[in-house]
Coordinates of C-alpha atoms in Angstrom, one line a residue:
Chain Y
M1 CA 0.1 0.4 -0.2
S2 CA 2.6 2.5 0.9
T3 CA 4.5 1.9 -2.2
T4 CA 2.0 2.6 -4.3
V5 CA 1.2 5.9 -2.0
A6 CA 5.4 6.4 -2.4
A7 CA 5.0 6.3 -6.6
E8 CA 2.5 8.7 -6.8
A9 CA 4.5 10.7 -4.9
V10 CA 7.3 10.1 -7.4
T11 CA 5.2 10.5 -10.7
R12 CA 3.1 13.4 -9.8
S13 CA 5.9 15.2 -8.4
P14 CA 7.1 17.9 -11.1
T15 CA 11.0 18.0 -9.9
A16 CA 11.0 14.1 -9.3
S17 CA 12.7 13.9 -13.3
A18 CA 14.1 16.9 -12.1
T19 CA 15.7 15.4 -8.7
S20 CA 17.2 12.4 -10.0
P21 CA 20.2 13.7 -11.9
R22 CA 21.5 16.2 -9.4
R23 CA 23.3 17.9 -11.8
R24 CA 23.4 17.9 -15.8
R25 CA 26.1 15.0 -16.1
R26 CA 28.1 15.1 -18.8
G27 CA 27.6 11.9 -21.2
P28 CA 31.2 9.6 -21.3
G29 CA 31.4 11.1 -24.9
S30 CA 31.6 14.9 -24.0
L31 CA 34.4 13.8 -21.6
A32 CA 36.3 11.9 -24.1
V33 CA 35.8 14.9 -26.5
R34 CA 37.8 16.6 -23.3
L35 CA 40.4 14.8 -23.4
G36 CA 40.5 14.4 -27.2
V37 CA 41.4 18.6 -26.8
F38 CA 43.4 18.4 -24.3
A39 CA 45.6 15.9 -26.1
A40 CA 45.5 17.7 -28.9
L41 CA 46.9 20.9 -26.9
L42 CA 49.9 19.7 -26.0
L43 CA 49.8 17.8 -29.0
L44 CA 50.6 21.2 -31.1
W45 CA 52.2 22.4 -27.4
W46 CA 54.9 19.8 -28.0
A47 CA 55.0 19.8 -32.0
V48 CA 55.6 23.8 -32.2
T49 CA 58.1 23.9 -29.4
A50 CA 60.2 20.9 -31.6
A51 CA 60.1 22.0 -34.5
G52 CA 61.7 24.9 -33.5
L53 CA 59.5 27.4 -34.3
V54 CA 59.2 29.6 -31.1
E55 CA 62.3 30.4 -28.8
P56 CA 62.1 28.2 -25.8
L57 CA 63.2 31.2 -23.8
F58 CA 59.6 32.5 -24.9
L59 CA 57.8 29.1 -25.0
P60 CA 59.7 26.0 -23.4
G61 CA 58.3 22.4 -24.4
P62 CA 55.9 20.2 -22.5
A63 CA 59.2 18.7 -21.4
A64 CA 61.1 21.6 -20.2
V65 CA 57.5 22.8 -18.2
W66 CA 57.7 19.2 -16.5
H67 CA 61.6 19.3 -15.8
A68 CA 61.0 22.4 -13.4
F69 CA 58.0 20.8 -12.1
V70 CA 60.2 17.9 -10.9
R71 CA 62.9 20.0 -10.3
A72 CA 60.7 22.6 -7.8
N73 CA 59.6 19.2 -6.0
T74 CA 62.9 17.6 -5.4
C75 CA 66.6 18.0 -4.3
H76 CA 69.0 18.5 -6.6
P77 CA 72.4 19.6 -7.6
I78 CA 72.7 23.4 -7.5
S79 CA 74.3 22.7 -11.3
A80 CA 75.4 19.9 -13.0
G81 CA 78.8 18.6 -12.0
V82 CA 78.9 20.6 -8.9
E83 CA 78.2 18.5 -5.3
R84 CA 76.4 20.8 -3.4
V85 CA 72.6 20.1 -3.1
V86 CA 69.8 22.3 -3.1
C87 CA 65.7 21.6 -2.6
G88 CA 62.7 23.3 -4.4
E89 CA 63.2 26.7 -5.2
Q90 CA 64.3 29.9 -3.6
N91 CA 64.6 27.7 -0.7
Y92 CA 60.9 25.5 -0.6
F93 CA 59.4 22.8 -2.4
L94 CA 56.6 23.7 -5.2
W95 CA 53.6 22.3 -3.4
E96 CA 55.5 24.1 -0.1
H97 CA 54.5 27.2 -2.2
L98 CA 51.5 26.2 -3.2
L99 CA 50.3 25.6 0.9
A100 CA 51.5 28.9 2.2
S101 CA 49.5 30.7 -0.9
L102 CA 46.7 28.4 -0.1
Q103 CA 47.2 29.5 4.1
R104 CA 47.3 33.6 3.1
I105 CA 43.9 32.8 1.1
A106 CA 42.4 30.6 3.4
A107 CA 43.4 33.1 6.2
G108 CA 41.9 36.5 3.9
V109 CA 38.6 34.2 2.9
S110 CA 37.8 33.2 6.2
A111 CA 37.3 36.9 7.6
A112 CA 35.9 37.7 4.7
V113 CA 32.8 35.5 4.7
V114 CA 33.0 36.3 8.3
V115 CA 32.6 39.8 7.8
G116 CA 31.0 39.5 4.4
I117 CA 28.1 37.3 5.5
A118 CA 27.5 39.9 9.3
L119 CA 27.9 43.0 6.8
G120 CA 25.6 41.8 4.2
F121 CA 22.7 41.0 6.6
L122 CA 22.9 44.2 8.3
M123 CA 23.1 45.8 5.5
G124 CA 20.1 43.7 3.6
T125 CA 17.8 43.7 6.1
V126 CA 18.5 47.4 7.6
R127 CA 17.6 50.0 4.4
P128 CA 19.6 53.3 6.5
V129 CA 22.9 51.1 6.3
A130 CA 22.8 49.8 2.9
T131 CA 22.0 53.4 1.7
V132 CA 25.8 54.4 3.5
V133 CA 27.8 52.0 3.3
E134 CA 27.1 50.9 -0.1
P135 CA 29.3 53.1 -2.2
Y136 CA 31.8 52.5 -0.7
L137 CA 31.1 49.3 -0.4
N138 CA 31.4 49.6 -4.2
F139 CA 34.2 51.7 -5.0
L140 CA 36.4 49.5 -2.5
R141 CA 35.3 46.5 -5.3
S142 CA 36.5 48.8 -7.8
L143 CA 40.1 48.9 -6.7
P144 CA 42.8 47.0 -8.4
P145 CA 44.1 45.3 -5.6
L146 CA 47.9 46.3 -7.5
G147 CA 46.6 49.7 -7.1
Y148 CA 47.2 49.7 -3.7
I149 CA 49.2 46.9 -2.4
G150 CA 52.1 49.9 -1.7
L151 CA 49.4 51.6 0.9
L152 CA 48.8 48.0 2.5
I153 CA 52.5 47.7 3.0
V154 CA 52.7 51.3 4.8
W155 CA 50.3 50.3 7.0
F156 CA 50.7 46.7 8.2
G157 CA 54.8 45.7 7.3
I158 CA 56.2 43.4 4.2
G159 CA 55.0 40.4 6.2
D160 CA 52.0 38.3 6.2
A161 CA 49.7 41.1 7.3
S162 CA 49.7 43.2 4.5
K163 CA 49.2 40.1 2.5
T164 CA 46.2 38.9 4.3
W165 CA 44.7 42.4 4.7
L166 CA 45.1 42.4 0.6
L167 CA 43.4 39.9 0.0
F168 CA 40.3 40.1 2.9
L169 CA 40.0 43.1 1.0
A170 CA 39.5 41.3 -2.5
A171 CA 37.2 38.9 -1.3
F172 CA 35.0 40.4 1.1
P173 CA 33.0 42.6 -1.1
P174 CA 31.8 39.9 -3.7
V175 CA 30.9 37.8 -0.2
A176 CA 28.4 41.0 1.3
M177 CA 26.9 41.9 -2.1
A178 CA 26.0 38.3 -2.8
T179 CA 24.6 38.0 0.6
I180 CA 23.1 41.5 -0.1
A181 CA 21.4 39.8 -3.1
G182 CA 20.4 37.0 -1.1
V183 CA 18.5 39.0 1.5
R184 CA 16.5 41.0 -0.9
G185 CA 16.0 38.1 -3.5
I186 CA 13.9 35.9 -0.2
R187 CA 10.0 36.4 -1.0
A188 CA 7.9 38.5 1.2
T189 CA 5.1 35.8 1.3
R190 CA 7.8 33.3 2.4
I191 CA 8.5 35.7 5.5
H192 CA 5.3 36.3 6.3
A193 CA 4.1 33.1 6.7
V194 CA 6.8 32.3 8.9
Q195 CA 5.5 36.0 10.6
S196 CA 1.7 34.5 10.8
L197 CA 3.4 31.1 12.5
G198 CA 4.3 33.2 15.3
A199 CA 8.1 34.1 14.7
S200 CA 9.5 37.3 16.0
R201 CA 12.0 39.3 13.7
W202 CA 14.9 37.4 15.0
Q203 CA 13.2 34.2 14.4
V204 CA 12.2 35.4 11.1
L205 CA 16.3 35.8 10.7
R206 CA 17.8 32.8 12.5
H207 CA 14.8 30.5 10.4
V208 CA 13.8 32.3 6.8
V209 CA 16.2 35.1 6.2
L210 CA 19.6 33.1 7.1
P211 CA 19.5 29.4 5.6
S212 CA 17.1 31.5 2.5
S213 CA 20.2 33.2 1.5
L214 CA 22.9 30.3 1.9
P215 CA 22.7 29.7 -1.8
A216 CA 23.7 33.1 -2.6
I217 CA 26.4 33.2 -0.2
V218 CA 27.9 30.1 -1.4
D219 CA 28.0 31.4 -5.0
G220 CA 29.3 34.9 -3.2
V221 CA 32.3 32.6 -1.5
R222 CA 32.8 31.2 -4.8
I223 CA 33.7 34.1 -6.7
A224 CA 35.4 35.7 -3.6
V225 CA 38.1 33.0 -4.0
G226 CA 38.2 33.0 -7.7
F227 CA 39.4 36.7 -6.4
A228 CA 41.7 35.6 -3.8
W229 CA 43.7 33.6 -6.4
T230 CA 43.9 36.5 -8.6
T231 CA 45.3 38.9 -6.2
V232 CA 47.6 36.2 -4.9
V233 CA 49.9 37.1 -7.0
A234 CA 50.1 40.6 -6.2
A235 CA 50.1 40.1 -2.3
E236 CA 53.2 38.2 -2.7
L237 CA 55.1 40.3 -5.4
N238 CA 56.9 42.2 -2.3
N239 CA 58.7 39.6 -0.2
G240 CA 56.3 36.5 -1.1
I241 CA 58.8 33.0 -0.7
P242 CA 57.5 31.3 0.2
G243 CA 54.2 31.2 -2.4
I244 CA 53.1 30.4 -5.8
G245 CA 52.6 34.1 -6.9
G246 CA 56.0 34.6 -5.5
L247 CA 57.5 32.2 -7.1
A248 CA 56.2 32.3 -10.6
Y249 CA 56.8 36.7 -10.1
I250 CA 60.8 35.4 -9.2
A251 CA 61.1 32.9 -11.9
G252 CA 59.9 35.2 -14.8
T253 CA 62.2 38.0 -13.5
Q254 CA 64.7 35.3 -13.6
L255 CA 63.7 34.1 -17.2
Q256 CA 62.9 30.9 -16.0
T257 CA 59.7 30.3 -18.0
P258 CA 59.9 26.8 -17.8
L259 CA 59.0 27.3 -14.2
V260 CA 56.5 30.3 -14.8
I261 CA 54.5 28.1 -16.8
A262 CA 54.6 25.4 -14.0
C263 CA 53.7 28.0 -11.4
V264 CA 50.7 29.2 -13.1
I265 CA 49.3 25.4 -14.4
V266 CA 50.0 24.5 -10.4
I267 CA 47.6 27.4 -9.7
G268 CA 45.0 27.7 -12.6
L269 CA 44.3 23.8 -10.9
A270 CA 44.4 24.5 -7.4
A271 CA 41.3 27.0 -8.2
I272 CA 39.8 24.1 -9.6
A273 CA 40.5 22.3 -7.3
L274 CA 39.8 25.1 -4.7
D275 CA 36.4 26.0 -6.4
A276 CA 35.2 22.5 -6.9
L277 CA 35.3 21.6 -3.0
I278 CA 33.5 24.7 -2.5
R279 CA 30.7 23.8 -4.9
G280 CA 30.6 20.3 -3.4
V281 CA 30.3 22.0 0.5
G282 CA 28.1 24.2 -1.2
D283 CA 25.9 21.3 -2.4
L284 CA 26.1 19.4 0.8
L285 CA 24.9 23.0 2.8
V286 CA 21.5 23.7 0.2
P287 CA 20.7 20.8 -1.5
W288 CA 17.8 22.3 -2.2
H289 CA 18.8 25.4 -4.4
G290 CA 17.3 24.9 -7.7
K291 CA 14.3 23.3 -6.4
A292 CA 12.4 25.3 -4.6
Chain B
M1 CA -22.3 30.0 29.8
D2 CA -25.2 31.0 26.9
H3 CA -24.3 30.5 23.5
H4 CA -27.1 32.7 21.9
D5 CA -25.5 34.4 18.3
H6 CA -26.0 38.1 20.5
E7 CA -24.0 36.5 23.4
T8 CA -20.9 35.8 21.6
P9 CA -18.5 38.8 20.5
P10 CA -17.6 38.8 17.1
A11 CA -14.2 36.6 16.0
V12 CA -13.7 40.1 13.9
T13 CA -14.9 43.5 13.1
I14 CA -14.1 45.6 10.3
T15 CA -14.5 49.2 11.3
G16 CA -14.4 51.8 8.1
V17 CA -11.5 50.7 6.5
T18 CA -10.3 52.3 3.5
K19 CA -6.6 50.9 2.0
T20 CA -5.1 53.5 -0.6
Y21 CA -2.0 52.8 -2.1
L22 CA 0.6 54.1 -4.3
T23 CA 1.3 52.3 -7.6
D24 CA 5.0 52.8 -9.2
S25 CA 3.7 55.5 -11.4
G26 CA 3.0 57.5 -8.2
D27 CA -0.7 57.0 -8.6
E28 CA -3.0 56.5 -6.2
V29 CA -5.3 53.4 -6.1
L30 CA -8.0 53.2 -3.6
A31 CA -8.0 49.6 -3.0
L32 CA -10.2 49.5 -0.8
R33 CA -13.4 51.8 0.1
E34 CA -15.3 52.3 3.5
T35 CA -16.1 48.9 4.4
T36 CA -17.0 47.4 8.0
L37 CA -17.8 44.1 8.7
A38 CA -18.7 41.7 11.5
V39 CA -18.0 37.7 11.6
Q40 CA -18.8 35.8 14.2
P41 CA -17.1 33.2 15.2
G42 CA -17.1 29.6 13.5
E43 CA -18.6 31.6 10.5
F44 CA -16.8 30.6 7.5
V45 CA -16.4 33.4 5.3
C46 CA -16.1 33.3 1.5
I47 CA -15.2 36.1 -0.5
V48 CA -15.4 36.1 -3.8
G49 CA -14.9 39.2 -7.1
P50 CA -13.1 39.6 -9.5
S51 CA -9.2 39.8 -9.6
G52 CA -7.8 43.3 -8.6
C53 CA -10.9 43.9 -6.6
G54 CA -8.9 44.5 -2.7
K55 CA -9.8 40.5 -1.7
S56 CA -6.5 39.6 -1.5
T57 CA -5.6 43.5 0.2
V58 CA -8.6 42.6 2.9
M59 CA -7.0 39.4 3.6
D60 CA -3.5 41.5 3.9
M61 CA -4.8 43.6 6.7
L62 CA -6.5 40.9 8.8
A63 CA -3.2 39.1 8.8
G64 CA -1.5 42.0 9.9
F65 CA 1.0 42.5 6.6
H66 CA -0.1 45.4 5.8
E67 CA -2.2 48.3 7.5
P68 CA -5.4 49.8 6.6
T69 CA -5.2 53.7 5.4
S70 CA -8.1 54.3 7.9
G71 CA -10.3 52.8 10.3
E72 CA -9.3 49.2 12.1
I73 CA -9.6 45.7 12.3
R74 CA -10.0 44.0 15.7
V75 CA -9.9 40.3 15.8
G76 CA -10.9 39.2 18.9
G77 CA -11.2 42.4 20.5
S78 CA -8.1 44.1 20.1
L79 CA -6.5 45.8 17.5
V80 CA -4.1 43.9 14.4
T81 CA -1.1 45.8 14.5
G82 CA 0.7 42.9 12.4
P83 CA 1.3 39.3 11.8
G84 CA 0.5 36.9 15.0
A85 CA -0.4 32.7 15.9
D86 CA -3.9 33.8 16.4
R87 CA -4.2 34.7 12.5
G88 CA -3.1 31.7 10.4
V89 CA -2.3 31.9 6.5
V90 CA -2.5 29.8 3.7
F91 CA -1.0 31.5 0.8
Q92 CA -1.6 30.7 -2.8
Q93 CA 2.1 29.5 -2.8
P94 CA 2.9 26.1 -0.2
N95 CA 5.5 28.8 1.0
L96 CA 7.2 25.6 3.1
L97 CA 10.6 26.0 4.2
P98 CA 13.1 23.9 1.8
W99 CA 15.8 22.6 4.0
M100 CA 13.2 21.4 6.6
T101 CA 11.2 18.2 5.4
V102 CA 7.5 18.1 5.9
R103 CA 7.8 16.9 9.8
R104 CA 9.4 19.8 10.5
N105 CA 7.6 22.1 8.6
V106 CA 4.2 21.4 10.4
E107 CA 6.1 21.4 13.7
L108 CA 7.5 25.0 13.1
G109 CA 4.6 27.5 14.9
P110 CA 4.9 25.2 17.8
R111 CA 9.0 25.6 17.6
L112 CA 8.7 28.5 17.3
R113 CA 6.4 29.3 20.6
G114 CA 9.4 26.7 22.7
S115 CA 7.1 23.6 22.8
P116 CA 8.6 20.9 24.2
A117 CA 9.9 18.4 21.0
A118 CA 7.1 15.4 22.1
E119 CA 4.7 17.6 22.4
R120 CA 4.9 18.8 18.6
R121 CA 6.0 16.3 17.0
E122 CA 2.4 14.4 18.2
L123 CA 0.9 17.7 16.7
A124 CA 2.7 16.9 13.7
E125 CA 2.0 13.7 13.3
R126 CA -1.6 14.1 14.1
F127 CA -2.4 17.3 11.8
L128 CA 0.1 15.3 8.7
T129 CA -2.6 12.4 8.8
M130 CA -5.4 14.6 9.0
V131 CA -4.3 15.9 5.7
G132 CA -3.5 12.3 4.1
L133 CA 0.6 13.1 4.2
D134 CA 1.5 10.6 7.1
Q135 CA 3.6 8.6 4.5
F136 CA 5.3 11.6 3.7
M137 CA 6.4 13.3 7.1
D138 CA 10.7 12.4 6.3
R139 CA 10.0 14.0 3.0
K140 CA 11.3 17.3 1.6
P141 CA 8.9 19.6 0.6
Y142 CA 10.5 19.6 -2.8
E143 CA 9.6 15.6 -3.4
L144 CA 5.9 16.4 -2.7
S145 CA 3.3 17.1 -5.6
G146 CA 1.6 20.2 -5.3
G147 CA -1.7 19.5 -4.1
M148 CA 0.7 17.4 -1.2
Q149 CA 2.6 20.6 -0.6
Q150 CA -0.2 22.5 0.0
R151 CA -1.6 20.2 2.1
C152 CA 1.6 20.4 4.2
Q153 CA 0.9 24.0 4.1
I154 CA -2.9 23.6 5.9
A155 CA -1.4 21.2 8.5
R156 CA 1.0 23.4 9.4
V157 CA -0.9 26.5 10.1
L158 CA -3.5 23.8 11.6
A159 CA -0.7 22.8 13.8
N160 CA -0.3 26.3 15.3
D161 CA -4.2 26.1 16.2
P162 CA -4.7 29.8 15.7
E163 CA -7.8 31.3 16.1
I164 CA -8.6 32.3 12.5
I165 CA -7.6 31.2 9.4
L166 CA -6.7 33.0 6.7
M167 CA -7.3 31.0 3.1
D168 CA -5.8 33.4 0.2
E169 CA -7.0 31.6 -2.8
P170 CA -5.3 28.2 -1.7
F171 CA -6.2 25.9 -4.4
G172 CA -6.2 28.5 -7.3
A173 CA -3.3 26.6 -8.8
L174 CA -4.5 23.3 -8.2
D175 CA -6.1 20.8 -10.8
A176 CA -9.9 20.5 -11.0
I177 CA -10.0 17.1 -9.3
T178 CA -7.6 17.9 -7.3
R179 CA -9.2 21.0 -5.5
E180 CA -12.8 19.3 -5.5
R181 CA -10.7 16.6 -3.0
M182 CA -9.3 19.7 -1.1
Q183 CA -12.6 21.3 -0.6
T184 CA -14.5 18.3 0.3
E185 CA -11.0 17.9 3.0
L186 CA -11.0 21.3 4.1
L187 CA -15.0 21.0 5.2
A188 CA -14.2 18.0 7.3
I189 CA -11.5 19.7 9.0
W190 CA -13.6 22.6 9.5
R191 CA -16.8 20.7 10.9
E192 CA -14.7 19.1 13.4
K193 CA -12.6 22.4 14.4
R194 CA -15.1 25.6 13.9
K195 CA -12.9 28.1 13.1
T196 CA -13.5 31.0 12.3
V197 CA -12.6 30.5 8.4
F198 CA -11.6 33.6 5.8
F199 CA -11.7 31.9 2.1
I200 CA -11.0 33.9 -0.6
T201 CA -12.1 32.6 -4.3
H202 CA -11.9 33.9 -7.5
D203 CA -14.5 30.6 -7.8
V204 CA -18.1 31.4 -7.1
E205 CA -19.3 27.3 -7.0
E206 CA -16.2 27.3 -4.6
A207 CA -17.2 29.8 -2.5
V208 CA -20.9 28.7 -2.3
F209 CA -20.2 25.5 -1.4
L210 CA -17.5 25.8 1.4
G211 CA -18.6 29.1 2.8
T212 CA -21.6 29.7 5.4
R213 CA -21.3 33.3 4.5
V214 CA -20.3 34.6 0.3
L215 CA -19.6 38.4 0.6
V216 CA -19.1 39.7 -3.5
M217 CA -16.7 42.0 -3.5
S218 CA -16.1 45.1 -6.5
A219 CA -13.5 46.3 -8.1
R220 CA -12.2 49.5 -8.5
P221 CA -13.0 50.4 -5.9
G222 CA -12.8 47.3 -4.0
R223 CA -16.4 46.7 -1.8
V224 CA -18.5 44.7 -0.7
V225 CA -21.8 44.3 -2.9
L226 CA -23.6 41.7 -1.6
D227 CA -23.0 39.5 1.7
L228 CA -24.9 36.5 1.2
P229 CA -25.5 33.7 4.1
V230 CA -25.7 30.3 2.9
R231 CA -27.4 27.8 4.5
L232 CA -27.3 24.5 2.5
G233 CA -27.3 22.3 5.4
D234 CA -24.8 24.4 7.4
G235 CA -22.0 22.9 5.5
D236 CA -22.7 19.6 6.2
A237 CA -23.2 18.2 2.7
G238 CA -21.1 16.5 0.4
P239 CA -20.3 16.7 -2.8
E240 CA -23.5 16.0 -4.1
M241 CA -24.6 19.6 -2.6
R242 CA -23.5 21.2 -6.0
S243 CA -26.5 19.9 -7.9
L244 CA -28.9 21.1 -5.3
P245 CA -31.3 23.2 -6.7
Q246 CA -30.8 25.3 -4.3
F247 CA -27.0 25.5 -4.3
V248 CA -27.2 26.6 -7.9
A249 CA -29.9 29.3 -7.1
L250 CA -27.1 30.8 -4.7
R251 CA -24.5 30.3 -7.0
D252 CA -25.8 32.1 -10.1
Q253 CA -27.1 35.2 -7.6
V254 CA -23.7 35.3 -6.6
A255 CA -22.6 35.2 -10.4
A256 CA -25.3 38.5 -11.1
A257 CA -24.4 40.4 -8.2
I258 CA -20.6 40.1 -9.8
H259 CA -21.0 40.7 -13.1
A260 CA -23.6 43.3 -12.3
S261 CA -20.8 45.5 -10.0
H262 CA -18.4 44.2 -13.3
D263 CA -20.8 46.2 -16.1
R264 CA -21.4 49.3 -13.8
P265 CA -18.1 51.1 -14.2
T266 CA -18.3 50.2 -18.1
A267 CA -21.9 51.8 -18.4
A268 CA -20.6 54.8 -16.6
V269 CA -17.8 55.4 -19.2
A270 CA -20.7 54.7 -22.0

């Protein structure tokens, strides 16, 4: 009996068809296409460099980049025939550089999430606050990080504090803006419904406004982390070792093009992995996203 | 004590209420003109009229979402100043919270009041069983069909035990078969609980079928043009009531009132 009723619910549910494949799943065909395109690009890169069409200084081949990557992760003689051994690049392994940058991003973005969500809720629920603060938020949002890193160094020194501040300042406007949009996008009747059940102002905030704006906040955090990645190189231009952005910059000034490319690829892959992680956490937090 | 009509205080009094609002282009619209109304406890009042006649305005002010421009609304003797748990509202859209299960949604009202977990659990189970959703208590709202979500919303309002139930075209978005079934269920629940109900609809047949009293409203400005008691076995009849001659006569009377009020402004222009 209960199974027939359950079956009825499934067939009558307008969202039933949308619930089973959580996201639009890519078929095996499109994965093959992606791999194929990737292999073709790799081959083109190899062919162009192997044929000597481009000076290796401008574009080293895949093998040279791989070699630079391996060298950056191992201990090796300082040069051929010399006994002195150095480890990694700039005295740190590549993964240590990456970890240092990730720690800065984590510190800056964590602060941005806390402050951004709090300010976003305040601005989304109290009109006068939004009216006063919004222009400054837009001002800050439009500043290029490279423009004011010098100022932050003067204020907070050459150490990690100025870098964390820069990442924080770059990451917190998108979180705040997304939170405001999330709060303002809540349907009035959803709030009215809960008020009519007897909810106080605080209970409305806790039981409706906060969870309803979670999907927008998750999107805001994803954008913020993206901003943090683009900012991390700027943050590490000065005294940025260890740090993957600092390493990329120094490698560039020393014309170690293979190492620059290796760093760029590592930054890109780490960014994609981190975004996938946040998206996964977001899906866990807001399983109803797109369904209600 | 004794329960004669003249002894019972009205559940709702609307005294000289006018509501105007400004459109985005700055025009002032008279949504409701000088309306006075008294509703006794246990009445099932259906408000019917064309869209834009201010029937939702009446509902919004009763619920406390908007204030009257002038006049006053009292529920159980006290002035309405905002939304409250004494007036449960069933909206056209289910408005369930998607991060909570069906059961948690129904428990929400008692939970906001701080009822103990065991008590609100029992309440939720009782009302979900009443609306036929006992098999679906641990589902998420978006896993249910529209009609089931609407029943869940009704259970949520009933579990909160309001004095008055306000329903704004609650079955408007449902298909005809589900709607008829919901109407029958609603009447059964009302017979058991005898709550005061305000029910807004644009469906004349629905109004006459459900209500013990039908108010017809006309548009621009919104006002009550017909206040009709409907006593067809005092709501005890089943679906077969729809084909009774008295039912048909009442339905035609309501429909005629709507058309008359609808035609008048046009005639005035011509």
